[in-house]
């Protein structure tokens, strides 16, 4: 999402994929920078997952969510004749967090970068206190 040469290169590759019959998934978990362009959509969420099946374009599924929400499960497009597995990214990231002991490595007394809105910061502080992390 950050500007510059890397974004330009990514957008060019993205456009080539979206002009093909290749399935495409884009997971945007960054809160800083310019959002990836999505045709006819003015999404205001913090995060989003785009699932675009090559055979169904220009239609696509957008899973938008915010800080307090669980990451939604989404289907992983494969070949048309294959059953699409459902990806539970929240469970995967929770497992990585637990196994990596990130609760011991992250200083939760510090504000996140970029800072949260007042409403989201209040929610995060309440949640961290309920979890005994802050």
PDB file of C-alpha atoms in Angstrom:
ATOM      1  CA  UNK A   1       0.000   0.000   0.000  1.00  0.00           C
ATOM      2  CA  UNK A   2       2.886   2.348   0.496  1.00  0.00           C
ATOM      3  CA  UNK A   3       3.678   4.602  -2.424  1.00  0.00           C
ATOM      4  CA  UNK A   4       6.738   4.341  -4.586  1.00  0.00           C
ATOM      5  CA  UNK A   5       8.319   1.984  -7.068  1.00  0.00           C
ATOM      6  CA  UNK A   6       7.368  -1.201  -5.182  1.00  0.00           C
ATOM      7  CA  UNK A   7       3.689  -0.289  -5.251  1.00  0.00           C
ATOM      8  CA  UNK A   8       3.851   0.510  -8.966  1.00  0.00           C
ATOM      9  CA  UNK A   9       5.489  -2.853  -9.722  1.00  0.00           C
ATOM     10  CA  UNK A  10       2.900  -4.664  -7.610  1.00  0.00           C
ATOM     11  CA  UNK A  11      -0.022  -2.860  -9.282  1.00  0.00           C
ATOM     12  CA  UNK A  12       1.329  -3.783 -12.737  1.00  0.00           C
ATOM     13  CA  UNK A  13       1.610  -7.469 -11.753  1.00  0.00           C
ATOM     14  CA  UNK A  14      -1.811  -7.335 -10.122  1.00  0.00           C
ATOM     15  CA  UNK A  15      -3.368  -5.874 -13.282  1.00  0.00           C
ATOM     16  CA  UNK A  16      -1.830  -8.632 -15.442  1.00  0.00           C
ATOM     17  CA  UNK A  17      -3.249 -11.296 -13.146  1.00  0.00           C
ATOM     18  CA  UNK A  18      -6.679  -9.653 -13.063  1.00  0.00           C
ATOM     19  CA  UNK A  19      -6.655  -9.522 -16.887  1.00  0.00           C
ATOM     20  CA  UNK A  20      -6.036 -13.281 -17.000  1.00  0.00           C
ATOM     21  CA  UNK A  21      -8.009 -16.370 -15.959  1.00  0.00           C
ATOM     22  CA  UNK A  22      -5.767 -16.855 -12.920  1.00  0.00           C
ATOM     23  CA  UNK A  23      -7.461 -16.903  -9.519  1.00  0.00           C
ATOM     24  CA  UNK A  24      -6.289 -14.064  -7.288  1.00  0.00           C
ATOM     25  CA  UNK A  25      -6.400 -13.444  -3.544  1.00  0.00           C
ATOM     26  CA  UNK A  26      -5.209 -10.204  -1.986  1.00  0.00           C
ATOM     27  CA  UNK A  27      -4.989  -9.939   1.795  1.00  0.00           C
ATOM     28  CA  UNK A  28      -4.569  -6.368   2.992  1.00  0.00           C
ATOM     29  CA  UNK A  29      -3.730  -6.180   6.695  1.00  0.00           C
ATOM     30  CA  UNK A  30      -1.992  -2.792   6.555  1.00  0.00           C
ATOM     31  CA  UNK A  31      -3.640   0.313   7.986  1.00  0.00           C
ATOM     32  CA  UNK A  32      -1.222   2.817   6.532  1.00  0.00           C
ATOM     33  CA  UNK A  33      -0.982   4.003   2.957  1.00  0.00           C
ATOM     34  CA  UNK A  34      -3.326   4.039   0.024  1.00  0.00           C
ATOM     35  CA  UNK A  35      -5.803   1.178  -0.302  1.00  0.00           C
ATOM     36  CA  UNK A  36      -5.523  -1.133  -3.294  1.00  0.00           C
ATOM     37  CA  UNK A  37      -7.962  -0.083  -6.022  1.00  0.00           C
ATOM     38  CA  UNK A  38     -11.159  -2.116  -6.304  1.00  0.00           C
ATOM     39  CA  UNK A  39     -13.551  -1.371  -9.151  1.00  0.00           C
ATOM     40  CA  UNK A  40     -16.813   0.290  -8.053  1.00  0.00           C
ATOM     41  CA  UNK A  41     -16.085  -0.017  -4.349  1.00  0.00           C
ATOM     42  CA  UNK A  42     -15.533   2.686  -1.752  1.00  0.00           C
ATOM     43  CA  UNK A  43     -14.565   0.512   1.208  1.00  0.00           C
ATOM     44  CA  UNK A  44     -13.845   2.282   4.498  1.00  0.00           C
ATOM     45  CA  UNK A  45     -12.756  -0.756   6.503  1.00  0.00           C
ATOM     46  CA  UNK A  46      -9.342  -1.114   8.136  1.00  0.00           C
ATOM     47  CA  UNK A  47      -8.569  -4.406   6.424  1.00  0.00           C
ATOM     48  CA  UNK A  48      -9.820  -6.445   3.499  1.00  0.00           C
ATOM     49  CA  UNK A  49      -9.469  -9.730   1.681  1.00  0.00           C
ATOM     50  CA  UNK A  50     -10.229  -9.810  -2.042  1.00  0.00           C
ATOM     51  CA  UNK A  51     -11.062 -13.168  -3.633  1.00  0.00           C
ATOM     52  CA  UNK A  52     -11.214 -12.955  -7.421  1.00  0.00           C
ATOM     53  CA  UNK A  53     -11.899 -16.090  -9.442  1.00  0.00           C
ATOM     54  CA  UNK A  54     -10.550 -15.938 -12.987  1.00  0.00           C
ATOM     55  CA  UNK A  55     -13.714 -17.369 -14.533  1.00  0.00           C
ATOM     56  CA  UNK A  56     -16.032 -14.939 -12.705  1.00  0.00           C
ATOM     57  CA  UNK A  57     -14.372 -11.602 -13.412  1.00  0.00           C
ATOM     58  CA  UNK A  58     -15.124  -8.782 -13.105  1.00  0.00           C
ATOM     59  CA  UNK A  59     -17.119 -10.101 -10.124  1.00  0.00           C
ATOM     60  CA  UNK A  60     -15.153 -10.745  -6.949  1.00  0.00           C
ATOM     61  CA  UNK A  61     -15.805 -11.300  -3.250  1.00  0.00           C
ATOM     62  CA  UNK A  62     -14.582  -8.688  -0.793  1.00  0.00           C
ATOM     63  CA  UNK A  63     -14.289  -9.542   2.888  1.00  0.00           C
ATOM     64  CA  UNK A  64     -13.912  -6.245   4.735  1.00  0.00           C
ATOM     65  CA  UNK A  65     -13.336  -6.028   8.483  1.00  0.00           C
ATOM     66  CA  UNK A  66     -12.177  -3.659  11.192  1.00  0.00           C
ATOM     67  CA  UNK A  67      -9.897  -3.733  14.233  1.00  0.00           C
ATOM     68  CA  UNK A  68     -12.468  -5.195  16.684  1.00  0.00           C
ATOM     69  CA  UNK A  69     -13.615  -7.892  14.249  1.00  0.00           C
ATOM     70  CA  UNK A  70     -12.354 -11.417  13.817  1.00  0.00           C
ATOM     71  CA  UNK A  71     -10.692 -11.962  10.432  1.00  0.00           C
ATOM     72  CA  UNK A  72     -13.411 -13.532   8.272  1.00  0.00           C
ATOM     73  CA  UNK A  73     -12.943 -16.992   6.830  1.00  0.00           C
ATOM     74  CA  UNK A  74     -12.719 -17.017   3.040  1.00  0.00           C
ATOM     75  CA  UNK A  75     -12.697 -19.627   0.252  1.00  0.00           C
ATOM     76  CA  UNK A  76      -9.458 -20.425  -1.569  1.00  0.00           C
ATOM     77  CA  UNK A  77     -10.253 -20.736  -5.286  1.00  0.00           C
ATOM     78  CA  UNK A  78      -8.643 -23.702  -6.998  1.00  0.00           C
ATOM     79  CA  UNK A  79      -9.518 -25.351 -10.306  1.00  0.00           C
ATOM     80  CA  UNK A  80     -13.230 -25.153 -11.209  1.00  0.00           C
ATOM     81  CA  UNK A  81     -13.730 -28.879 -10.554  1.00  0.00           C
ATOM     82  CA  UNK A  82     -12.062 -28.741  -7.108  1.00  0.00           C
ATOM     83  CA  UNK A  83     -13.795 -27.999  -3.829  1.00  0.00           C
ATOM     84  CA  UNK A  84     -12.635 -24.681  -2.418  1.00  0.00           C
ATOM     85  CA  UNK A  85     -11.173 -25.060   1.074  1.00  0.00           C
ATOM     86  CA  UNK A  86     -12.188 -22.428   3.604  1.00  0.00           C
ATOM     87  CA  UNK A  87      -9.215 -20.532   5.015  1.00  0.00           C
ATOM     88  CA  UNK A  88      -9.368 -19.516   8.675  1.00  0.00           C
ATOM     89  CA  UNK A  89      -6.596 -16.932   8.722  1.00  0.00           C
ATOM     90  CA  UNK A  90      -7.574 -15.813  12.239  1.00  0.00           C
ATOM     91  CA  UNK A  91      -6.898 -19.297  13.635  1.00  0.00           C
ATOM     92  CA  UNK A  92      -3.589 -19.483  11.749  1.00  0.00           C
ATOM     93  CA  UNK A  93      -2.384 -16.098  13.037  1.00  0.00           C
ATOM     94  CA  UNK A  94      -3.569 -16.888  16.573  1.00  0.00           C
ATOM     95  CA  UNK A  95      -1.572 -20.126  16.477  1.00  0.00           C
ATOM     96  CA  UNK A  96       1.550 -18.318  15.214  1.00  0.00           C
ATOM     97  CA  UNK A  97       1.102 -15.683  17.949  1.00  0.00           C
ATOM     98  CA  UNK A  98       0.775 -18.367  20.644  1.00  0.00           C
ATOM     99  CA  UNK A  99       3.610 -20.624  19.436  1.00  0.00           C
ATOM    100  CA  UNK A 100       5.908 -17.639  18.878  1.00  0.00           C
ATOM    101  CA  UNK A 101       5.172 -16.261  22.367  1.00  0.00           C
ATOM    102  CA  UNK A 102       4.479 -12.851  20.869  1.00  0.00           C
ATOM    103  CA  UNK A 103       2.572 -11.886  24.016  1.00  0.00           C
ATOM    104  CA  UNK A 104       5.995 -11.805  25.705  1.00  0.00           C
ATOM    105  CA  UNK A 105       7.758 -10.013  22.823  1.00  0.00           C
ATOM    106  CA  UNK A 106       5.330  -7.176  22.103  1.00  0.00           C
ATOM    107  CA  UNK A 107       5.248  -4.157  24.418  1.00  0.00           C
ATOM    108  CA  UNK A 108       1.522  -3.550  24.746  1.00  0.00           C
ATOM    109  CA  UNK A 109       2.079  -0.430  26.857  1.00  0.00           C
ATOM    110  CA  UNK A 110       3.122   1.356  23.655  1.00  0.00           C
ATOM    111  CA  UNK A 111       0.671   2.773  21.124  1.00  0.00           C
ATOM    112  CA  UNK A 112       0.489   0.902  17.813  1.00  0.00           C
ATOM    113  CA  UNK A 113       1.940   2.449  14.664  1.00  0.00           C
ATOM    114  CA  UNK A 114       0.051   3.940  12.976  1.00  0.00           C
ATOM    115  CA  UNK A 115      -2.012   5.067  15.939  1.00  0.00           C
ATOM    116  CA  UNK A 116      -5.598   3.917  16.233  1.00  0.00           C
ATOM    117  CA  UNK A 117      -8.607   6.215  16.165  1.00  0.00           C
ATOM    118  CA  UNK A 118      -9.864   7.215  19.608  1.00  0.00           C
ATOM    119  CA  UNK A 119     -12.757   4.740  19.358  1.00  0.00           C
ATOM    120  CA  UNK A 120     -10.495   1.844  18.294  1.00  0.00           C
ATOM    121  CA  UNK A 121      -7.822   2.765  20.865  1.00  0.00           C
ATOM    122  CA  UNK A 122     -10.460   2.623  23.616  1.00  0.00           C
ATOM    123  CA  UNK A 123     -11.665  -0.755  22.344  1.00  0.00           C
ATOM    124  CA  UNK A 124      -8.061  -2.090  22.163  1.00  0.00           C
ATOM    125  CA  UNK A 125      -7.212  -0.836  25.655  1.00  0.00           C
ATOM    126  CA  UNK A 126     -10.347  -2.460  27.100  1.00  0.00           C
ATOM    127  CA  UNK A 127      -9.629  -5.740  25.308  1.00  0.00           C
ATOM    128  CA  UNK A 128      -5.939  -5.802  26.364  1.00  0.00           C
ATOM    129  CA  UNK A 129      -6.938  -5.183  29.987  1.00  0.00           C
ATOM    130  CA  UNK A 130      -9.577  -7.945  29.865  1.00  0.00           C
ATOM    131  CA  UNK A 131      -6.938 -10.322  28.500  1.00  0.00           C
ATOM    132  CA  UNK A 132      -4.507  -9.303  31.272  1.00  0.00           C
ATOM    133  CA  UNK A 133      -1.950  -8.054  28.758  1.00  0.00           C
ATOM    134  CA  UNK A 134      -2.078  -4.414  29.821  1.00  0.00           C
TER     135      UNK A 134
END
